[in-house]
Amino acid sequence: MSKILIIDDEEKLRSLLTRIISLEGFEVIQAGDGASALKKLEQHEIDVVLCDVKLPDGNGVELVKQIKERFPLPEVILLTAYGNIPDGVQAIKNGAFDYITKGDDNNKIIPLVYSAMEKAGLAKRVQKLEKQLGEKHSFDNMIGSSKAITQAVDLAKKVAQTDATVLLTGETGTGKEVFAQAIHQESARSKYSFVAINCSAFTKDLLEGELFGHKAGAFTGATKDQKGLFEEAHKGTIFLDEIGEMPLELQAKLLRVLEAGEFFRIGETKPTKVDVRIIAATNRDLSEEVKNGQFREDLFYRISVFSIQLPALRERTSDIPLLAAHFTRLFEVKMNKRISGIDKEALEALQAHAWKGNIRELRNVIERAVILASGNSIGADLLPMDLQNHSLPERKDKQLSAFELASAEKLHIQKVMNHTNGNKTKTAELLGIALTTLYRKLSEYGIE
């Protein structure tokens, strides 16, 4: 039942308001002065406060400020015998929902109570959602107890308390955005926005507009001023995923944000000031990119103030059963199925797999298995064929047959590596594959 607190030193008026409001189905609590009212607010979960301006121990207008500072959720309606504009203005500034005159506005009280109740209810729902969001993105929800992930979490917890720029490195699918959200949630900026963008998903011009916004008339179709994501993230955090894909021209603008806390919208000559924390992520070797002229050296040193390497899933195989169980519970609820667990043979197959796509790949495999499951457990037969025949990870210790395609691939990679004198970036370019793909193949074939 919703609760209303009435604060007035006139007992007859309190009793009258109590009867009127109780008839609407609300629970009413009474207080004769400001001090006892604050105690009632501590003892009860109040939704709406009806408060007289003139109180024995103070002024209702000032009491509103105290209430909103200590108890931000309840809405306060001020009642006065003699209304005046300055008091009304100050009351609203102090956080009052409304300010009305006794007698003249009695017919407004009940409708106002309902309106205030609706606003207070919305504030409660928002607070609940924010709490759930915070719990979802907290470090406590990180799954895994392996040394590799524990060390990464410990580093992230420490840097979260600062305002330092963070660089998250690691293969695709290792959970870089999850870490970025947790760092934001644990920081002093958690009450403000967390904004994420994948730098590889846009062309140069589109990415510049997304990040920095534009002025009306800056180009054809720009009919009005448009905020960029840096402005949206003001006082909060911006997560720049795949920063290694950012064009060099935009890297210079990003450097200005880091050094001066300002940028220029497209088509604007006056800089826009911004206070934002930057968390960047990449699956590239940025030091190699710097050597090859693909990434600014000065920007690299600015964004790597605090770098955290996220481990690949094959480096934390002891966490695979925990992650698989988590995803199983997630998808059995979504698909309205009852799955008791994962068979031993299936778990062995999962732990033996190379996991080129890391946690994201594991999630997809479990989702597929839950879809296919007709019984109450996940067996190896529900896994993709390459997991059922989990021979790839053994390649390091196994002599490849001369007739295997993989043997020719291994030989070709070795030849190109010799040609480039071991330069992995150049080797990947000549082979026409991503650097992360080359690293994976070097690991699979045991090439030093």
Coordinates of N, CA and C in Angstrom, one line a residue, residues 75-248:
E75 N 8.0 12.4 -3.3 CA 7.6 13.7 -3.8 C 7.0 14.5 -2.7
V76 N 7.3 15.8 -2.7 CA 6.8 16.7 -1.6 C 5.9 17.8 -2.2
I77 N 4.7 17.9 -1.6 CA 3.7 18.9 -2.0 C 3.6 19.9 -0.8
L78 N 3.9 21.1 -1.1 CA 3.9 22.1 0.0 C 2.5 22.8 0.1
L79 N 2.0 23.0 1.3 CA 0.7 23.6 1.6 C 1.0 24.9 2.4
T80 N 0.4 26.0 2.0 CA 0.6 27.2 2.7 C -0.7 28.0 2.9
A81 N -0.9 28.7 4.0 CA -2.1 29.5 4.2 C -2.0 30.8 3.4
Y82 N -0.8 31.3 3.2 CA -0.7 32.6 2.4 C 0.4 32.4 1.4
G83 N 0.0 32.1 0.2 CA 0.9 31.8 -0.9 C 1.6 33.1 -1.4
N84 N 2.9 32.9 -1.7 CA 3.6 34.1 -2.3 C 4.6 33.5 -3.4
I85 N 4.8 34.3 -4.4 CA 5.6 33.8 -5.5 C 7.0 33.4 -5.2
P86 N 7.7 34.3 -4.4 CA 9.1 33.9 -4.0 C 9.2 32.6 -3.3
D87 N 8.3 32.3 -2.4 CA 8.3 31.0 -1.7 C 8.1 29.9 -2.6
G88 N 7.1 30.1 -3.5 CA 6.7 29.0 -4.5 C 7.9 28.7 -5.4
V89 N 8.6 29.7 -5.9 CA 9.8 29.5 -6.8 C 10.9 28.8 -6.0
Q90 N 11.2 29.2 -4.8 CA 12.2 28.6 -4.0 C 11.9 27.1 -3.7
A91 N 10.6 26.9 -3.4 CA 10.1 25.5 -3.1 C 10.4 24.6 -4.3
I92 N 10.1 25.0 -5.5 CA 10.3 24.2 -6.7 C 11.8 24.0 -6.9
K93 N 12.6 25.1 -6.7 CA 14.0 24.9 -6.8 C 14.6 23.9 -5.8
N94 N 14.0 23.8 -4.6 CA 14.4 22.9 -3.6 C 14.0 21.5 -3.8
G95 N 13.2 21.3 -4.9 CA 12.7 19.9 -5.2 C 11.3 19.6 -5.0
A96 N 10.5 20.6 -4.6 CA 9.0 20.3 -4.3 C 8.3 19.9 -5.6
F97 N 7.4 19.0 -5.5 CA 6.6 18.6 -6.6 C 5.6 19.7 -7.0
D98 N 5.0 20.4 -6.0 CA 4.1 21.5 -6.2 C 3.9 22.3 -5.0
Y99 N 3.3 23.5 -5.1 CA 3.2 24.5 -4.0 C 1.7 25.0 -4.1
I100 N 0.9 24.7 -3.2 CA -0.5 25.2 -3.3 C -1.0 25.9 -2.0
T101 N -2.1 26.6 -2.2 CA -2.6 27.4 -1.1 C -3.8 26.6 -0.4
K102 N -3.8 26.5 0.9 CA -4.8 25.8 1.6 C -6.2 26.6 1.4
G103 N -7.2 25.8 1.4 CA -8.6 26.4 1.3 C -8.9 26.6 -0.2
D104 N -8.2 27.5 -0.9 CA -8.5 27.8 -2.3 C -8.2 26.6 -3.2
D105 N -7.2 25.8 -2.9 CA -6.8 24.7 -3.8 C -7.1 23.3 -3.2
N106 N -8.0 23.2 -2.2 CA -8.3 21.9 -1.6 C -8.8 20.9 -2.6
N107 N -9.5 21.3 -3.7 CA -9.9 20.4 -4.7 C -8.8 19.8 -5.5
K108 N -7.6 20.5 -5.4 CA -6.5 20.0 -6.2 C -5.6 18.9 -5.5
I109 N -5.9 18.8 -4.2 CA -5.0 18.0 -3.4 C -5.0 16.5 -3.8
I110 N -6.1 15.9 -4.0 CA -6.2 14.5 -4.4 C -5.6 14.2 -5.7
P111 N -6.0 15.0 -6.8 CA -5.3 14.8 -8.1 C -3.8 15.0 -8.0
L112 N -3.4 16.0 -7.2 CA -1.9 16.2 -7.1 C -1.2 15.0 -6.4
V113 N -1.9 14.5 -5.4 CA -1.3 13.3 -4.7 C -1.2 12.2 -5.7
Y114 N -2.2 11.9 -6.6 CA -2.1 10.9 -7.6 C -0.9 11.1 -8.6
S115 N -0.8 12.4 -9.0 CA 0.3 12.7 -9.9 C 1.6 12.6 -9.3
A116 N 1.8 13.0 -8.0 CA 3.0 12.9 -7.3 C 3.4 11.4 -7.1
M117 N 2.3 10.6 -6.8 CA 2.5 9.2 -6.6 C 3.0 8.5 -7.8
E118 N 2.5 8.9 -9.0 CA 2.9 8.3 -10.3 C 4.4 8.6 -10.5
K119 N 4.8 9.9 -10.2 CA 6.2 10.3 -10.4 C 7.1 9.5 -9.5
A120 N 6.7 9.4 -8.2 CA 7.5 8.7 -7.2 C 7.6 7.2 -7.6
G121 N 6.6 6.6 -8.1 CA 6.6 5.2 -8.6 C 7.6 5.0 -9.7
L122 N 7.6 6.0 -10.7 CA 8.5 6.0 -11.8 C 9.9 6.0 -11.3
A123 N 10.2 6.9 -10.3 CA 11.6 7.1 -9.8 C 12.0 5.8 -9.1
K124 N 11.1 5.1 -8.5 CA 11.4 3.8 -7.8 C 11.8 2.7 -8.9
R125 N 11.0 2.7 -10.0 CA 11.3 1.7 -11.0 C 12.6 2.0 -11.7
V126 N 12.9 3.3 -11.9 CA 14.2 3.7 -12.5 C 15.4 3.2 -11.6
Q127 N 15.2 3.5 -10.3 CA 16.2 3.1 -9.3 C 16.4 1.6 -9.3
K128 N 15.3 0.9 -9.4 CA 15.4 -0.6 -9.4 C 16.2 -1.1 -10.7
L129 N 15.8 -0.5 -11.8 CA 16.5 -0.9 -13.1 C 18.0 -0.5 -13.0
E130 N 18.3 0.6 -12.5 CA 19.7 1.0 -12.4 C 20.5 0.1 -11.5
K131 N 19.8 -0.4 -10.4 CA 20.5 -1.3 -9.5 C 20.7 -2.7 -10.2
Q132 N 19.7 -3.1 -11.0 CA 19.9 -4.4 -11.7 C 21.0 -4.3 -12.7
L133 N 21.0 -3.1 -13.4 CA 22.0 -2.9 -14.4 C 23.4 -2.9 -13.8
G134 N 23.5 -2.2 -12.6 CA 24.8 -2.2 -11.9 C 25.2 -3.6 -11.5
E135 N 24.3 -4.4 -11.0 CA 24.6 -5.7 -10.6 C 25.0 -6.6 -11.8
K136 N 24.4 -6.4 -12.9 CA 24.7 -7.1 -14.2 C 26.1 -6.9 -14.6
H137 N 26.5 -5.6 -14.5 CA 27.8 -5.2 -15.1 C 28.9 -5.1 -14.0
S138 N 28.6 -5.6 -12.8 CA 29.6 -5.5 -11.8 C 30.7 -6.6 -11.9
F139 N 31.9 -6.4 -11.3 CA 32.9 -7.4 -11.3 C 32.5 -8.7 -10.6
D140 N 31.6 -8.6 -9.7 CA 31.1 -9.8 -9.0 C 30.4 -10.8 -9.9
N141 N 29.9 -10.3 -11.0 CA 29.3 -11.2 -12.0 C 30.2 -11.8 -13.0
M142 N 31.5 -11.4 -12.9 CA 32.5 -12.0 -13.8 C 32.6 -13.5 -13.5
I143 N 32.5 -14.3 -14.5 CA 32.5 -15.8 -14.3 C 33.9 -16.3 -14.6
G144 N 34.4 -17.1 -13.6 CA 35.7 -17.7 -13.7 C 36.6 -17.5 -12.5
S145 N 37.4 -18.5 -12.2 CA 38.3 -18.5 -11.0 C 39.7 -18.8 -11.4
S146 N 40.0 -18.9 -12.7 CA 41.4 -19.2 -13.2 C 42.3 -18.0 -12.8
K147 N 43.6 -18.3 -12.7 CA 44.5 -17.2 -12.4 C 44.5 -16.1 -13.5
A148 N 44.4 -16.5 -14.7 CA 44.4 -15.6 -15.8 C 43.3 -14.5 -15.7
I149 N 42.1 -15.0 -15.5 CA 41.0 -14.0 -15.4 C 41.0 -13.3 -14.1
T150 N 41.4 -13.9 -13.0 CA 41.4 -13.3 -11.7 C 42.4 -12.1 -11.7
Q151 N 43.6 -12.3 -12.4 CA 44.6 -11.2 -12.4 C 44.0 -10.0 -13.2
A152 N 43.3 -10.3 -14.3 CA 42.7 -9.3 -15.2 C 41.7 -8.5 -14.4
V153 N 40.8 -9.2 -13.7 CA 39.8 -8.6 -12.9 C 40.4 -7.7 -11.8
D154 N 41.4 -8.2 -11.1 CA 42.1 -7.4 -10.0 C 42.6 -6.1 -10.6
L155 N 43.2 -6.2 -11.7 CA 43.8 -4.9 -12.3 C 42.6 -4.0 -12.7
A156 N 41.6 -4.5 -13.3 CA 40.4 -3.7 -13.7 C 39.8 -3.0 -12.4
K157 N 39.7 -3.7 -11.3 CA 39.1 -3.2 -10.1 C 39.9 -2.0 -9.6
K158 N 41.2 -2.1 -9.7 CA 42.1 -1.1 -9.2 C 42.0 0.2 -10.1
V159 N 42.0 0.0 -11.4 CA 42.0 1.2 -12.3 C 40.6 1.8 -12.3
A160 N 39.5 1.0 -12.0 CA 38.2 1.6 -12.0 C 38.0 2.7 -11.0
Q161 N 38.7 2.7 -9.9 CA 38.6 3.7 -8.9 C 39.3 5.1 -9.3
T162 N 40.0 5.0 -10.4 CA 40.7 6.2 -10.9 C 40.0 6.8 -12.1
D163 N 40.6 7.8 -12.7 CA 40.0 8.4 -14.0 C 40.9 8.1 -15.1
A164 N 41.9 7.1 -15.0 CA 42.9 6.9 -16.0 C 42.2 6.3 -17.3
T165 N 42.9 6.6 -18.4 CA 42.5 6.0 -19.7 C 42.9 4.5 -19.6
V166 N 42.1 3.6 -20.1 CA 42.4 2.2 -20.1 C 42.4 1.6 -21.5
L167 N 43.4 0.7 -21.8 CA 43.4 0.0 -23.0 C 43.2 -1.5 -22.7
L168 N 42.2 -2.1 -23.3 CA 41.9 -3.5 -23.1 C 42.4 -4.2 -24.4
T169 N 43.2 -5.2 -24.2 CA 43.7 -5.9 -25.4 C 43.4 -7.4 -25.2
G170 N 43.3 -8.1 -26.4 CA 43.0 -9.5 -26.4 C 42.2 -9.9 -27.6
E171 N 42.1 -11.1 -27.8 CA 41.4 -11.6 -29.1 C 40.0 -11.3 -29.1
T172 N 39.4 -11.4 -30.3 CA 37.9 -11.1 -30.4 C 37.2 -12.1 -29.6
G173 N 36.1 -11.6 -28.8 CA 35.3 -12.5 -28.1 C 35.7 -12.8 -26.7
T174 N 36.8 -12.1 -26.2 CA 37.3 -12.3 -24.8 C 36.5 -11.5 -23.8
G175 N 35.6 -10.6 -24.2 CA 34.8 -9.9 -23.2 C 35.3 -8.5 -22.9
K176 N 35.9 -7.9 -23.9 CA 36.4 -6.5 -23.6 C 35.3 -5.5 -23.3
E177 N 34.2 -5.6 -23.9 CA 33.1 -4.6 -23.6 C 32.5 -4.9 -22.2
V178 N 32.5 -6.1 -21.8 CA 32.0 -6.5 -20.5 C 32.9 -5.9 -19.4
F179 N 34.2 -6.0 -19.7 CA 35.2 -5.4 -18.7 C 35.0 -3.9 -18.7
A180 N 34.8 -3.3 -19.9 CA 34.7 -1.8 -19.9 C 33.5 -1.3 -19.1
Q181 N 32.3 -2.1 -19.3 CA 31.1 -1.7 -18.6 C 31.3 -1.9 -17.0
A182 N 32.0 -2.9 -16.6 CA 32.3 -3.1 -15.2 C 33.2 -2.0 -14.6
I183 N 34.2 -1.6 -15.4 CA 35.1 -0.5 -14.9 C 34.2 0.7 -14.8
H184 N 33.4 1.0 -15.7 CA 32.5 2.2 -15.6 C 31.6 2.1 -14.4
Q185 N 31.0 0.9 -14.2 CA 30.0 0.8 -13.1 C 30.7 0.9 -11.8
E186 N 31.9 0.6 -11.7 CA 32.6 0.6 -10.4 C 33.3 2.0 -10.2
S187 N 33.2 2.9 -11.1 CA 33.9 4.2 -11.1 C 32.9 5.3 -10.5
A188 N 33.5 6.4 -10.3 CA 32.7 7.6 -9.8 C 31.8 8.1 -10.9
R189 N 32.0 7.7 -12.1 CA 31.2 8.1 -13.2 C 30.0 7.3 -13.5
S190 N 29.7 6.3 -12.6 CA 28.7 5.3 -12.9 C 27.3 5.9 -13.0
K191 N 27.0 7.1 -12.4 CA 25.7 7.7 -12.5 C 25.5 8.3 -13.9
Y192 N 26.5 8.4 -14.7 CA 26.4 9.1 -16.0 C 26.5 8.0 -17.1
S193 N 26.5 8.4 -18.3 CA 26.3 7.5 -19.4 C 27.6 6.7 -19.7
F194 N 27.3 5.4 -20.1 CA 28.3 4.6 -20.7 C 28.0 4.4 -22.2
V195 N 28.8 4.9 -23.1 CA 28.5 4.9 -24.5 C 29.6 4.1 -25.2
A196 N 29.2 3.2 -26.1 CA 30.1 2.3 -26.8 C 30.0 2.4 -28.3
I197 N 31.1 2.3 -29.0 CA 31.1 2.4 -30.4 C 32.2 1.5 -31.0
N198 N 31.9 0.7 -32.0 CA 32.9 -0.1 -32.7 C 33.5 0.7 -33.9
C199 N 34.7 1.1 -33.7 CA 35.4 1.9 -34.7 C 35.5 1.3 -36.1
S200 N 35.4 -0.1 -36.1 CA 35.6 -0.8 -37.4 C 34.3 -0.8 -38.2
A201 N 33.2 -0.4 -37.6 CA 31.9 -0.5 -38.2 C 31.5 0.7 -39.1
F202 N 32.3 1.7 -39.2 CA 32.0 2.9 -39.9 C 33.1 3.3 -40.8
T203 N 32.7 4.0 -41.9 CA 33.8 4.7 -42.7 C 34.3 5.9 -42.0
K204 N 35.4 6.5 -42.5 CA 36.0 7.6 -41.8 C 35.0 8.7 -41.5
D205 N 34.3 9.1 -42.6 CA 33.4 10.3 -42.4 C 32.2 10.0 -41.5
L206 N 31.7 8.8 -41.6 CA 30.6 8.4 -40.7 C 31.1 8.3 -39.2
L207 N 32.3 7.8 -39.0 CA 32.8 7.6 -37.7 C 33.1 9.0 -37.1
E208 N 33.6 9.9 -37.9 CA 33.8 11.3 -37.3 C 32.5 11.9 -36.9
G209 N 31.5 11.8 -37.7 CA 30.2 12.3 -37.3 C 29.6 11.7 -36.1
E210 N 29.8 10.4 -36.0 CA 29.2 9.6 -34.8 C 30.0 10.1 -33.5
L211 N 31.3 10.2 -33.6 CA 32.0 10.6 -32.4 C 31.9 12.0 -32.0
F212 N 32.0 12.9 -33.0 CA 32.1 14.4 -32.7 C 30.9 15.2 -33.1
G213 N 29.9 14.6 -33.8 CA 28.7 15.4 -34.2 C 29.0 16.4 -35.3
H214 N 28.0 17.2 -35.6 CA 28.2 18.2 -36.7 C 27.3 19.4 -36.5
K215 N 27.7 20.4 -37.2 CA 26.9 21.7 -37.1 C 25.9 21.7 -38.3
A216 N 24.8 22.3 -38.1 CA 23.8 22.4 -39.2 C 24.4 23.1 -40.4
G217 N 24.3 22.5 -41.6 CA 24.8 23.1 -42.8 C 26.2 22.6 -43.1
A218 N 26.8 21.8 -42.2 CA 28.2 21.3 -42.4 C 28.4 20.5 -43.7
F219 N 27.3 19.8 -44.1 CA 27.3 19.1 -45.4 C 25.9 18.9 -45.8
T220 N 25.7 18.4 -47.0 CA 24.4 18.2 -47.6 C 23.6 17.2 -46.7
G221 N 22.4 17.6 -46.3 CA 21.6 16.8 -45.4 C 21.7 17.1 -43.9
A222 N 22.7 17.9 -43.6 CA 22.9 18.3 -42.1 C 21.9 19.5 -41.9
T223 N 20.7 19.2 -41.6 CA 19.7 20.3 -41.4 C 19.7 20.8 -40.0
K224 N 20.3 20.2 -39.0 CA 20.3 20.7 -37.7 C 21.6 20.2 -37.0
D225 N 21.9 20.9 -35.9 CA 23.1 20.5 -35.1 C 22.9 19.1 -34.5
Q226 N 23.9 18.3 -34.5 CA 23.8 16.9 -34.1 C 25.0 16.7 -33.1
K227 N 24.6 16.2 -31.9 CA 25.6 15.9 -30.9 C 26.3 14.6 -31.3
G228 N 27.6 14.5 -30.9 CA 28.3 13.2 -31.1 C 28.3 12.4 -29.8
L229 N 28.9 11.2 -29.9 CA 28.9 10.4 -28.8 C 29.8 10.9 -27.6
F230 N 30.8 11.7 -28.0 CA 31.6 12.3 -26.9 C 30.8 13.2 -26.0
E231 N 29.9 14.0 -26.6 CA 29.0 14.8 -25.9 C 28.0 14.0 -25.1
E232 N 27.5 12.9 -25.7 CA 26.5 12.1 -25.0 C 27.1 11.4 -23.8
A233 N 28.5 11.2 -23.8 CA 29.1 10.6 -22.7 C 29.7 11.5 -21.7
H234 N 29.4 12.8 -21.8 CA 29.9 13.9 -20.9 C 29.7 13.5 -19.5
K235 N 30.8 13.5 -18.7 CA 30.9 13.1 -17.3 C 30.8 11.6 -17.1
G236 N 30.6 10.9 -18.2 CA 30.6 9.4 -18.1 C 31.8 8.8 -18.8
T237 N 31.5 7.7 -19.5 CA 32.6 6.9 -20.1 C 32.3 6.6 -21.5
I238 N 33.3 6.7 -22.4 CA 33.1 6.2 -23.8 C 34.0 5.1 -24.1
F239 N 33.5 4.0 -24.7 CA 34.2 2.8 -25.0 C 34.5 2.7 -26.5
L240 N 35.7 2.8 -26.9 CA 36.1 2.8 -28.3 C 36.6 1.4 -28.6
D241 N 35.7 0.6 -29.1 CA 36.1 -0.8 -29.5 C 36.8 -0.8 -30.8
E242 N 37.8 -1.7 -31.0 CA 38.6 -1.9 -32.2 C 39.2 -0.5 -32.6
I243 N 39.8 0.1 -31.6 CA 40.5 1.4 -31.9 C 41.6 1.3 -32.9
G244 N 42.1 0.2 -33.1 CA 43.2 0.0 -34.1 C 42.7 0.2 -35.5
E245 N 41.4 0.2 -35.7 CA 40.8 0.4 -37.0 C 40.5 1.9 -37.3
M246 N 40.7 2.7 -36.3 CA 40.4 4.2 -36.5 C 41.4 4.8 -37.5
P247 N 40.9 5.6 -38.5 CA 41.8 6.2 -39.4 C 42.7 7.2 -38.7
L248 N 43.9 7.4 -39.3 CA 44.9 8.3 -38.7 C 44.4 9.7 -38.5

